[in-house]
Amino acid sequence: MTRQVKVAVVGSGLAGLTATYLLNKPVAQESDVEFEVHLFEKAPMLGMDSSSVSLPSTDSEAVEDAWRVDVPMRSFQGGYYPQLIALYTRLGVAFREANFAYSFSLLTLSSSNQERQINATMIYNGSSGRAGLSMPSILDEPYHLTKGKGFPRRAFTRMWTVSLFVLLTLHIAVCYVRMLLHSLPFWRPKMIHKMTFEEWTKQTIPRDIFSRWTGMDLAWKDYTRSVLLPLFSAVCTAPEEDVLRHPVEEFLDYIWLTLGTHHYVVIHGVREVVARLTTTARNIHLASTITSISPYPNDLNRSNIECDTPEGPRVYTGFHHIIFATQATRAVPLLKTYRDALPHMSSKRQAVDAQLNCLEKFQYCSTIVINHTDPTLLPDNPRDQRDLNLICLEQDAVTDREKNIFDWSATTVPPSYTMTTHVLSPPRGYPTHLPPVFQTTNPLISPEDDSILSIARLERAVLSVESKTALEGLYREEGRKWWQCAGQGSARLGELQGAGRLVDEQRTGIWICGSYVYAGIPLLEGCVVSARSVVEQGIYVAEGVSSASAPW
């Protein structure tokens, strides 16, 4: 006789969608279990695609002809996303190479004697460095100013600017190689897992006489400050202070694992990912805000979920397992309602309390993503503009009064963020009379009002040394070799997962997954790995079943 096991999945981001997809796959024939999976989402659309927007891609107004722009940007890179790529390949999701070129620029505010300027300081042509660097226009400006000044002066100026660019390129190349050496897993210091990015940048400054004589100590300081800091501020969509406090081991893993690999983007947007992951999903509850979770009366093995829906309050009953595939900050208040409904001093309550203490260690930062048509958020000179344009405020030139201009608003963030403007590639057939479209993440300056197409305010998990320590209760690794990075070992559930369900059948299984439940920067790979671990090592084991085949 088939035994029905009800599972609630809270949150429909990639982690929740992956867990739902896996639980709806057939189990081994000898199993007597059938999973009934319910996916809860508070928004009226599934979360992974809920902030994306549709723009006209042809002169047709048909919905199917719209250009779907993902919000936020969903690129991924080979080497750092093996499980994500394997999942997309199994689903048949089409993706393509997108080897982005970058520009790094400084924003100078307007003053009484000059206009606002965005000048590139470094132009990286992508392909993991194989495409080299380009000369920023600001270096070439003295040569253009000598126009009409005579050949000798122009030739000398040209020689000077080229020599300066070669010298700067040499410094950057040496710093790049030095960075790669420091990112080698077996080259790192023993305490690297507890070291912050700020501590690492100071510790790795070369202090020998030759480095001081050649200026490599200053070049390294400038490289970490003007290249690595804005780069990881953009990757983490976090402010400078959070990046400086971020554990450096994850950054070094990212550098090493992505070396020589390609960037990819999904051709038809994450809308296709959502559609393929939910093909077999039967119980999707949109616009359903969970208000409380409580034990099932007279059966502590199951729990009820109460929601606010457009039709009014509704209670879904009898869940054997609940997967929190949402942000830790949103899981905590829901988990507290369940904890408060459990008997005092009970082992079940203590297990949930331990989960709460762990989740409260994870931090989040807000981010703003704007789709618009305002080109003034790019470097001033078109020659400096690339696929991704990273722009920082020139802090040394900003007074305290001017810093107060930058703060949270509907369209801007504080000055310690890195503004990243992506020049979007329009689809074939995009009307030529329409302007180019840009996506700016964390704008330091607001696009013109009439150029704004959409605004989304999101939250991202940001790792700290404290939350990295807390992560051990939810995720751990086994079998990692000495030459491997974090995430390359075998993923295992931490002892807090399930809230004791793996040792006591008489309780609801409480499971946690998401981008932050993984040994790395909280990105899409963590969603896939943690969801698979929860399903295969958690719920399957608790119910004594196995999958009929490998998921990917």
Coordinates of C-alpha atoms in Angstrom, one line a residue:
M1 CA 0.0 0.0 0.0
T2 CA 1.4 3.4 -1.0
R3 CA 2.2 5.7 1.9
Q4 CA 1.7 9.4 1.2
V5 CA 4.2 11.9 2.6
K6 CA 3.3 15.6 2.4
V7 CA 6.1 18.1 2.0
A8 CA 5.8 21.9 2.1
V9 CA 8.4 24.0 0.2
V10 CA 8.5 27.6 1.4
G11 CA 9.9 29.9 -1.3
S12 CA 10.1 29.6 -5.1
G13 CA 13.6 30.8 -5.8
L14 CA 16.0 28.3 -7.5
A15 CA 16.4 26.4 -4.2
G16 CA 12.7 25.9 -3.7
L17 CA 12.1 25.1 -7.4
T18 CA 14.9 22.5 -7.4
A19 CA 13.6 20.8 -4.2
T20 CA 10.1 20.7 -5.7
Y21 CA 11.5 19.2 -9.0
L22 CA 13.5 16.5 -7.2
L23 CA 10.6 15.5 -4.9
N24 CA 8.3 15.1 -7.9
K25 CA 10.7 12.8 -9.6
P26 CA 9.9 9.0 -9.5
V27 CA 11.4 7.1 -6.5
A28 CA 12.7 3.6 -6.7
Q29 CA 10.1 1.0 -7.6
E30 CA 10.6 -0.9 -4.3
S31 CA 9.6 2.2 -2.4
D32 CA 6.1 2.5 -1.0
V33 CA 6.2 6.3 -0.6
E34 CA 4.5 8.9 -2.8
F35 CA 5.4 12.5 -2.2
E36 CA 2.7 15.2 -2.2
V37 CA 4.6 18.4 -2.6
H38 CA 3.2 21.9 -2.0
L39 CA 5.1 25.0 -3.1
F40 CA 4.3 28.2 -1.3
E41 CA 5.2 31.7 -2.7
K42 CA 4.0 35.0 -1.2
A43 CA 4.4 36.8 -4.5
P44 CA 1.8 36.5 -7.3
M45 CA 4.6 34.9 -9.5
L46 CA 7.1 32.3 -8.9
G47 CA 10.1 33.9 -7.2
M48 CA 13.0 33.2 -9.5
D49 CA 11.3 35.1 -12.3
S50 CA 9.1 37.5 -10.2
S51 CA 11.3 40.6 -10.7
S52 CA 12.0 40.1 -14.4
V53 CA 10.4 42.4 -17.0
S54 CA 9.1 41.9 -20.5
L55 CA 10.1 44.5 -23.2
P56 CA 9.1 44.6 -26.9
S57 CA 11.5 42.6 -29.0
T58 CA 9.7 43.2 -32.3
D59 CA 7.1 45.5 -33.7
S60 CA 4.6 42.9 -32.6
E61 CA 2.7 43.5 -29.3
A62 CA 2.1 39.8 -28.7
V63 CA 3.2 38.5 -25.3
E64 CA 5.2 35.6 -26.8
D65 CA 7.3 38.0 -28.8
A66 CA 8.4 40.0 -25.7
W67 CA 12.0 40.3 -24.7
R68 CA 12.3 38.9 -21.2
V69 CA 15.0 40.6 -19.2
D70 CA 16.1 38.7 -16.1
V71 CA 16.2 40.7 -12.8
P72 CA 18.7 40.4 -11.3
M73 CA 21.3 39.4 -13.9
R74 CA 21.6 35.5 -13.9
S75 CA 25.0 34.8 -15.5
F76 CA 27.1 31.9 -14.3
Q77 CA 30.6 30.8 -15.0
G78 CA 32.1 27.4 -15.7
G79 CA 34.2 25.9 -12.8
Y80 CA 32.2 27.6 -10.1
Y81 CA 28.7 26.2 -11.1
P82 CA 29.1 22.5 -12.0
Q83 CA 25.8 21.4 -10.4
L84 CA 23.9 24.3 -11.9
I85 CA 25.2 23.6 -15.3
A86 CA 24.5 19.9 -14.9
L87 CA 20.9 20.7 -13.9
Y88 CA 20.3 23.1 -16.8
T89 CA 21.7 20.5 -19.2
R90 CA 19.4 17.7 -17.9
L91 CA 16.4 20.1 -18.1
G92 CA 17.3 21.0 -21.7
V93 CA 17.7 24.7 -20.8
A94 CA 19.6 26.4 -23.6
F95 CA 22.5 28.6 -22.6
R96 CA 25.3 30.3 -24.5
E97 CA 28.8 31.7 -23.8
A98 CA 29.0 35.3 -22.8
N99 CA 32.6 36.2 -22.1
F100 CA 32.0 39.6 -20.7
A101 CA 34.4 42.5 -21.0
Y102 CA 34.7 44.8 -18.0
S103 CA 35.5 48.5 -17.4
F104 CA 36.5 49.8 -14.0
S105 CA 35.8 53.5 -13.5
L106 CA 35.7 56.3 -11.0
L107 CA 32.7 58.7 -10.6
T108 CA 33.7 62.3 -9.8
L109 CA 30.9 64.5 -8.6
S110 CA 30.1 67.8 -10.3
S111 CA 31.6 71.0 -8.8
S112 CA 31.6 74.7 -9.5
N113 CA 34.3 74.3 -12.1
Q114 CA 33.6 70.9 -13.6
E115 CA 30.7 68.6 -14.6
R116 CA 30.2 65.1 -13.2
Q117 CA 32.6 62.7 -14.8
I118 CA 32.9 58.9 -15.1
N119 CA 36.4 58.0 -16.2
A120 CA 37.7 54.5 -16.8
T121 CA 40.8 53.5 -15.0
M122 CA 41.1 49.9 -16.3
I123 CA 39.5 48.1 -19.2
Y124 CA 39.5 44.3 -19.1
N125 CA 38.6 42.6 -22.3
G126 CA 37.4 39.3 -20.8
S127 CA 38.1 35.7 -21.6
S128 CA 39.9 35.1 -18.3
G129 CA 42.6 37.6 -19.3
R130 CA 43.4 36.1 -22.7
A131 CA 41.9 39.1 -24.5
G132 CA 44.2 41.5 -22.6
L133 CA 43.6 45.1 -21.5
S134 CA 42.8 48.3 -23.4
M135 CA 44.1 51.7 -22.8
P136 CA 41.5 53.9 -21.0
S137 CA 40.7 57.1 -22.9
I138 CA 41.9 59.2 -19.9
L139 CA 45.5 58.0 -20.6
D140 CA 45.2 58.9 -24.2
E141 CA 43.8 62.4 -23.6
P142 CA 47.1 64.2 -23.4
Y143 CA 47.9 62.9 -26.9
H144 CA 44.6 64.2 -28.4
L145 CA 45.2 67.6 -26.7
T146 CA 48.4 68.0 -28.8
K147 CA 46.5 68.0 -32.0
G148 CA 48.0 70.8 -34.2
K149 CA 51.0 71.2 -31.9
G150 CA 53.5 69.8 -34.3
F151 CA 54.8 66.3 -35.0
P152 CA 57.7 66.2 -32.5
R153 CA 55.5 67.1 -29.6
R154 CA 52.7 64.7 -30.7
A155 CA 55.2 61.9 -31.1
F156 CA 56.8 62.4 -27.7
T157 CA 53.3 62.6 -26.1
R158 CA 52.3 59.4 -27.8
M159 CA 55.4 57.6 -26.7
W160 CA 54.9 58.9 -23.1
T161 CA 51.2 57.7 -22.9
V162 CA 52.0 54.3 -24.5
S163 CA 54.9 53.8 -22.1
L164 CA 52.8 54.7 -19.1
F165 CA 50.1 52.3 -20.3
V166 CA 52.7 49.5 -20.8
L167 CA 54.1 50.2 -17.3
L168 CA 50.6 50.1 -15.7
T169 CA 49.7 46.9 -17.7
L170 CA 52.9 45.3 -16.4
H171 CA 52.0 46.2 -12.8
I172 CA 48.5 44.8 -13.3
A173 CA 49.9 41.6 -15.0
V174 CA 52.3 41.0 -12.1
C175 CA 49.5 41.6 -9.6
Y176 CA 47.2 39.2 -11.5
V177 CA 49.8 36.4 -11.5
R178 CA 50.5 37.1 -7.8
M179 CA 46.7 36.9 -7.1
L180 CA 46.6 33.5 -8.9
L181 CA 49.5 32.2 -6.8
H182 CA 47.8 33.2 -3.6
S183 CA 44.5 31.6 -4.8
L184 CA 46.2 28.2 -5.2
P185 CA 44.5 26.0 -2.5
F186 CA 47.8 24.5 -1.3
W187 CA 49.5 27.9 -1.2
R188 CA 47.2 29.5 1.3
P189 CA 48.0 30.1 5.0
K190 CA 46.6 27.6 7.5
M191 CA 44.2 30.1 9.1
I192 CA 42.7 31.2 5.7
H193 CA 39.3 29.9 6.6
K194 CA 39.0 32.6 9.4
M195 CA 40.7 35.4 7.5
T196 CA 38.7 38.4 6.1
F197 CA 39.4 40.0 2.8
E198 CA 40.6 43.1 4.5
E199 CA 43.1 41.1 6.6
W200 CA 44.3 39.2 3.6
T201 CA 44.9 42.3 1.5
K202 CA 47.1 43.7 4.3
Q203 CA 49.0 40.5 4.9
T204 CA 49.8 39.9 1.3
I205 CA 51.4 43.3 0.6
P206 CA 55.0 42.6 -0.6
R207 CA 57.4 44.1 1.9
D208 CA 60.8 43.2 0.5
I209 CA 63.3 45.8 -0.8
F210 CA 62.8 44.9 -4.4
S211 CA 59.1 45.4 -4.2
R212 CA 59.4 48.7 -2.6
W213 CA 62.0 49.8 -5.1
T214 CA 59.9 48.8 -8.1
G215 CA 56.6 50.1 -6.6
M216 CA 55.0 46.6 -6.4
D217 CA 53.9 47.2 -2.8
L218 CA 51.9 50.3 -4.0
A219 CA 50.7 48.5 -7.1
W220 CA 49.4 45.6 -5.0
K221 CA 47.5 48.0 -2.7
D222 CA 46.0 49.7 -5.7
Y223 CA 45.1 46.4 -7.4
T224 CA 43.2 45.1 -4.3
R225 CA 41.5 48.4 -3.7
S226 CA 40.6 49.5 -7.3
V227 CA 40.1 46.1 -8.9
L228 CA 39.4 43.2 -6.5
L229 CA 37.2 45.3 -4.1
P230 CA 34.8 46.6 -6.7
L231 CA 34.8 43.3 -8.5
F232 CA 33.6 41.4 -5.5
S233 CA 31.3 44.2 -4.5
A234 CA 29.7 43.6 -7.8
V235 CA 29.7 39.8 -7.5
C236 CA 28.2 39.9 -4.0
T237 CA 26.1 43.1 -4.8
A238 CA 27.3 44.3 -1.4
P239 CA 28.8 47.5 0.0
E240 CA 32.5 47.9 0.5
E241 CA 32.4 47.4 4.3
D242 CA 30.7 44.0 3.8
V243 CA 33.2 42.9 1.2
L244 CA 36.1 43.8 3.5
R245 CA 34.5 41.7 6.3
H246 CA 33.8 38.8 3.9
P247 CA 35.9 35.6 4.4
V248 CA 38.6 35.7 1.8
E249 CA 38.7 31.9 1.3
E250 CA 35.5 32.1 -0.8
F251 CA 36.9 34.9 -3.0
L252 CA 40.1 32.9 -3.6
D253 CA 38.1 29.8 -4.5
Y254 CA 36.0 31.9 -7.0
I255 CA 39.2 33.2 -8.6
W256 CA 40.8 29.8 -8.9
L257 CA 37.8 27.8 -10.0
T258 CA 36.8 30.3 -12.7
L259 CA 40.3 30.6 -14.2
G260 CA 40.2 29.9 -17.9
T261 CA 36.4 29.2 -18.0
H262 CA 33.5 30.9 -19.8
H263 CA 30.6 33.0 -18.6
Y264 CA 27.2 31.7 -19.6
V265 CA 23.7 33.1 -19.8
V266 CA 20.4 31.3 -20.4
I267 CA 19.2 32.1 -23.9
H268 CA 15.5 32.4 -23.2
G269 CA 15.9 33.7 -19.6
V270 CA 15.1 32.2 -16.3
R271 CA 11.4 32.0 -17.4
E272 CA 12.4 28.8 -19.2
V273 CA 14.2 27.4 -16.1
V274 CA 11.1 28.0 -14.0
A275 CA 8.8 26.4 -16.6
R276 CA 10.9 23.3 -16.9
L277 CA 11.4 22.9 -13.1
T278 CA 7.6 23.1 -12.5
T279 CA 6.4 20.9 -15.3
T280 CA 5.4 18.1 -12.8
A281 CA 4.5 20.4 -9.9
R282 CA 0.8 20.0 -9.0
N283 CA 0.3 22.1 -5.9
I284 CA 1.6 25.7 -6.3
H285 CA 0.2 28.3 -4.0
L286 CA 1.0 31.8 -5.2
A287 CA 0.1 35.0 -3.4
S288 CA 0.1 32.9 -0.2
T289 CA 1.8 34.5 2.7
I290 CA 2.6 32.1 5.5
T291 CA 1.6 33.5 8.9
S292 CA 2.2 30.6 11.2
I293 CA 3.3 26.9 11.4
S294 CA 2.0 24.7 14.1
P295 CA 2.0 21.0 15.1
Y296 CA -0.8 18.9 13.8
P297 CA -3.3 18.1 16.6
N298 CA -2.7 14.7 18.2
D299 CA 0.0 13.8 15.7
L300 CA 3.4 15.5 16.4
N301 CA 4.8 13.8 13.3
R302 CA 3.0 16.4 11.1
S303 CA 2.4 20.1 11.0
N304 CA -0.1 22.7 9.7
I305 CA 0.6 25.8 7.7
E306 CA -1.6 28.8 7.9
C307 CA -1.6 31.4 5.0
D308 CA -3.1 34.7 4.1
T309 CA -4.4 34.4 0.5
P310 CA -6.4 36.8 -1.7
E311 CA -9.5 34.7 -0.7
G312 CA -8.8 35.0 3.0
P313 CA -7.0 32.9 5.6
R314 CA -6.4 29.3 4.7
V315 CA -4.9 26.3 6.6
Y316 CA -3.0 23.5 4.8
T317 CA -2.7 20.4 7.1
G318 CA -0.7 17.3 7.6
F319 CA 2.9 18.1 6.5
H320 CA 5.6 15.6 7.4
H321 CA 8.4 17.8 6.2
I322 CA 8.8 21.5 5.7
I323 CA 11.7 22.9 3.5
F324 CA 12.6 26.5 4.1
A325 CA 14.0 27.6 0.7
T326 CA 13.8 31.2 1.5
Q327 CA 16.1 33.8 3.0
A328 CA 17.2 33.1 6.6
T329 CA 15.7 36.4 7.7
R330 CA 12.3 35.3 6.4
A331 CA 12.6 31.8 7.7
V332 CA 13.3 32.9 11.3
P333 CA 10.0 34.5 12.1
L334 CA 8.1 31.6 10.6
L335 CA 10.2 29.1 12.5
K336 CA 9.6 31.0 15.7
T337 CA 5.8 30.5 15.4
Y338 CA 6.4 26.7 15.1
R339 CA 8.9 26.8 18.0
D340 CA 6.5 28.6 20.3
A341 CA 3.8 26.0 19.6
L342 CA 6.0 23.2 20.8
P343 CA 6.1 22.0 24.4
H344 CA 8.6 23.8 26.6
M345 CA 11.8 22.0 27.4
S346 CA 11.0 19.3 24.8
S347 CA 13.8 18.0 22.6
K348 CA 11.8 19.0 19.6
R349 CA 11.7 22.6 20.7
Q350 CA 15.5 22.6 21.6
A351 CA 16.3 21.3 18.1
V352 CA 14.3 24.1 16.5
D353 CA 15.9 26.6 18.8
A354 CA 19.3 25.5 17.6
Q355 CA 18.2 26.1 14.0
L356 CA 17.0 29.5 14.9
N357 CA 20.3 30.4 16.6
C358 CA 22.1 29.3 13.5
L359 CA 19.9 31.2 11.0
E360 CA 20.1 34.4 13.0
K361 CA 23.9 34.5 12.3
F362 CA 23.3 35.1 8.6
Q363 CA 23.3 38.7 7.3
Y364 CA 21.7 40.3 4.3
C365 CA 22.2 43.5 2.3
S366 CA 19.7 45.3 0.1
T367 CA 20.3 45.9 -3.5
I368 CA 18.5 47.9 -6.2
V369 CA 18.3 46.9 -9.9
I370 CA 17.0 49.3 -12.5
N371 CA 16.4 48.6 -16.2
H372 CA 16.6 51.9 -18.1
T373 CA 17.7 53.6 -21.3
D374 CA 19.9 56.3 -19.8
P375 CA 23.5 56.1 -21.2
T376 CA 24.9 58.6 -18.7
L377 CA 25.4 55.8 -16.2
L378 CA 28.2 54.5 -18.4
P379 CA 31.8 55.8 -18.7
D380 CA 31.7 59.1 -20.5
N381 CA 33.9 58.1 -23.4
P382 CA 32.2 55.4 -25.6
R383 CA 35.6 53.8 -26.2
D384 CA 35.7 52.9 -22.5
Q385 CA 32.3 51.2 -22.4
R386 CA 32.1 47.5 -22.1
D387 CA 29.5 44.7 -21.4
L388 CA 29.8 45.3 -17.7
N389 CA 30.8 48.7 -16.3
L390 CA 31.9 48.8 -12.7
I391 CA 31.8 52.3 -11.3
C392 CA 32.9 53.5 -7.8
L393 CA 32.7 56.9 -6.2
E394 CA 36.1 58.7 -6.1
Q395 CA 36.1 58.8 -2.3
D396 CA 39.2 61.0 -1.9
A397 CA 37.5 63.8 -3.8
V398 CA 34.2 63.7 -1.8
T399 CA 33.5 65.9 1.2
D400 CA 31.3 64.8 4.1
R401 CA 28.6 67.1 2.9
E402 CA 28.6 65.5 -0.6
K403 CA 28.6 62.0 0.9
N404 CA 25.3 62.8 2.5
I405 CA 23.8 63.3 -1.0
F406 CA 24.2 59.5 -1.5
D407 CA 21.8 57.5 0.6
W408 CA 19.0 55.0 0.2
S409 CA 16.3 56.2 -2.1
A410 CA 13.9 54.6 -4.5
T411 CA 16.7 54.7 -7.2
T412 CA 20.1 55.1 -5.4
V413 CA 22.3 53.4 -2.9
P414 CA 24.9 54.6 -0.4
P415 CA 28.4 55.5 -1.8
S416 CA 30.2 52.4 -0.6
Y417 CA 28.5 50.2 -3.2
T418 CA 29.9 49.6 -6.6
M419 CA 27.5 50.6 -9.4
T420 CA 27.4 48.0 -12.2
T421 CA 25.8 48.8 -15.5
H422 CA 25.2 46.0 -17.9
V423 CA 24.8 46.8 -21.6
L424 CA 22.0 44.4 -22.5
S425 CA 22.2 42.5 -25.8
P426 CA 18.8 42.9 -27.6
P427 CA 17.3 39.9 -29.3
R428 CA 17.1 39.5 -33.0
G429 CA 14.3 41.7 -34.4
Y430 CA 14.6 44.3 -31.7
P431 CA 13.1 47.6 -33.2
T432 CA 15.9 49.9 -34.4
H433 CA 14.0 53.0 -33.4
L434 CA 14.1 51.9 -29.7
P435 CA 17.0 53.0 -27.6
P436 CA 19.6 50.6 -26.1
V437 CA 18.6 49.1 -22.8
F438 CA 20.8 49.0 -19.7
Q439 CA 20.5 47.2 -16.4
T440 CA 22.2 49.0 -13.5
T441 CA 22.7 47.2 -10.2
N442 CA 23.1 49.5 -7.1
P443 CA 23.0 52.9 -8.9
L444 CA 25.0 55.6 -7.2
I445 CA 23.3 58.1 -9.5
S446 CA 19.7 57.9 -10.6
P447 CA 18.8 57.4 -14.3
E448 CA 16.5 60.0 -15.8
D449 CA 13.0 59.4 -14.7
D450 CA 11.6 59.1 -18.2
S451 CA 14.3 56.4 -19.0
I452 CA 13.3 54.0 -16.2
L453 CA 11.7 50.8 -17.3
S454 CA 11.6 48.9 -14.0
I455 CA 12.9 49.1 -10.5
A456 CA 13.4 46.1 -8.2
R457 CA 14.6 46.1 -4.6
L458 CA 16.1 42.8 -3.5
E459 CA 18.1 41.3 -0.7
R460 CA 21.2 39.1 -0.9
A461 CA 23.0 37.0 1.7
V462 CA 26.5 38.2 2.6
L463 CA 28.9 35.9 4.2
S464 CA 30.9 36.8 7.3
V465 CA 33.3 34.9 9.5
E466 CA 30.5 34.4 12.0
S467 CA 27.9 33.1 9.6
K468 CA 30.6 30.9 8.0
T469 CA 31.1 29.2 11.4
A470 CA 27.3 28.9 11.8
L471 CA 27.0 27.3 8.4
E472 CA 28.7 24.1 9.7
G473 CA 25.4 23.3 11.4
L474 CA 23.6 23.2 8.1
Y475 CA 26.3 22.1 5.6
R476 CA 29.6 20.3 5.8
E477 CA 32.0 18.7 3.4
E478 CA 33.8 15.4 3.3
G479 CA 36.6 14.0 1.2
R480 CA 38.1 17.2 -0.1
K481 CA 41.6 16.7 -1.3
W482 CA 44.5 19.0 -0.4
W483 CA 44.5 20.5 -3.9
Q484 CA 40.8 21.2 -4.0
C485 CA 38.7 24.3 -3.1
A486 CA 35.7 24.4 -0.9
G487 CA 32.7 22.9 -2.6
Q488 CA 34.7 20.3 -4.5
G489 CA 34.3 17.7 -1.8
S490 CA 31.2 15.7 -1.1
A491 CA 28.3 17.8 0.3
R492 CA 26.8 16.6 3.5
L493 CA 24.0 17.8 5.7
G494 CA 24.9 19.6 8.9
E495 CA 23.7 18.2 12.2
L496 CA 20.9 20.8 12.6
Q497 CA 19.2 19.8 9.4
G498 CA 15.8 18.1 9.9
A499 CA 15.6 19.4 13.5
G500 CA 16.2 15.8 14.7
R501 CA 14.0 14.1 12.2
L502 CA 16.7 11.7 11.1
V503 CA 16.9 10.2 14.6
D504 CA 13.3 10.5 15.7
E505 CA 10.4 9.7 13.4
Q506 CA 7.9 11.4 15.8
R507 CA 8.5 14.9 14.6
T508 CA 8.2 17.1 11.6
G509 CA 11.3 17.4 9.5
I510 CA 12.5 21.0 9.3
W511 CA 15.1 21.5 6.5
I512 CA 17.0 24.6 5.3
C513 CA 18.3 25.2 1.8
G514 CA 19.3 28.3 -0.3
S515 CA 22.3 30.1 -1.7
Y516 CA 23.8 30.6 1.7
V517 CA 23.7 26.9 2.7
Y518 CA 26.8 26.1 0.8
A519 CA 30.6 26.5 1.0
G520 CA 31.0 29.5 -1.2
I521 CA 29.8 32.9 -2.1
P522 CA 26.0 32.8 -1.8
L523 CA 25.1 32.3 -5.5
L524 CA 23.0 30.0 -7.7
E525 CA 25.2 27.0 -7.2
G526 CA 24.4 26.9 -3.5
C527 CA 20.7 26.8 -4.3
V528 CA 21.1 23.7 -6.4
V529 CA 23.6 21.9 -4.1
S530 CA 21.7 22.5 -0.9
A531 CA 18.3 21.6 -2.3
R532 CA 19.7 18.3 -3.7
S533 CA 21.3 17.5 -0.3
V534 CA 18.1 18.2 1.6
V535 CA 16.1 15.9 -0.6
E536 CA 18.5 13.0 -1.1
Q537 CA 20.3 13.0 2.3
G538 CA 17.5 14.4 4.3
I539 CA 13.9 13.6 3.3
Y540 CA 14.7 10.4 1.2
V541 CA 16.7 9.0 4.1
A542 CA 14.1 9.9 6.7
E543 CA 11.4 8.2 4.6
G544 CA 13.6 5.2 3.6
V545 CA 13.4 5.8 -0.1
S546 CA 15.8 6.4 -2.9
S547 CA 15.6 8.0 -6.3
A548 CA 14.9 5.9 -9.4
S549 CA 17.8 7.5 -11.2
A550 CA 20.4 10.2 -10.7
P551 CA 18.8 13.6 -11.0
W552 CA 21.5 14.9 -13.4

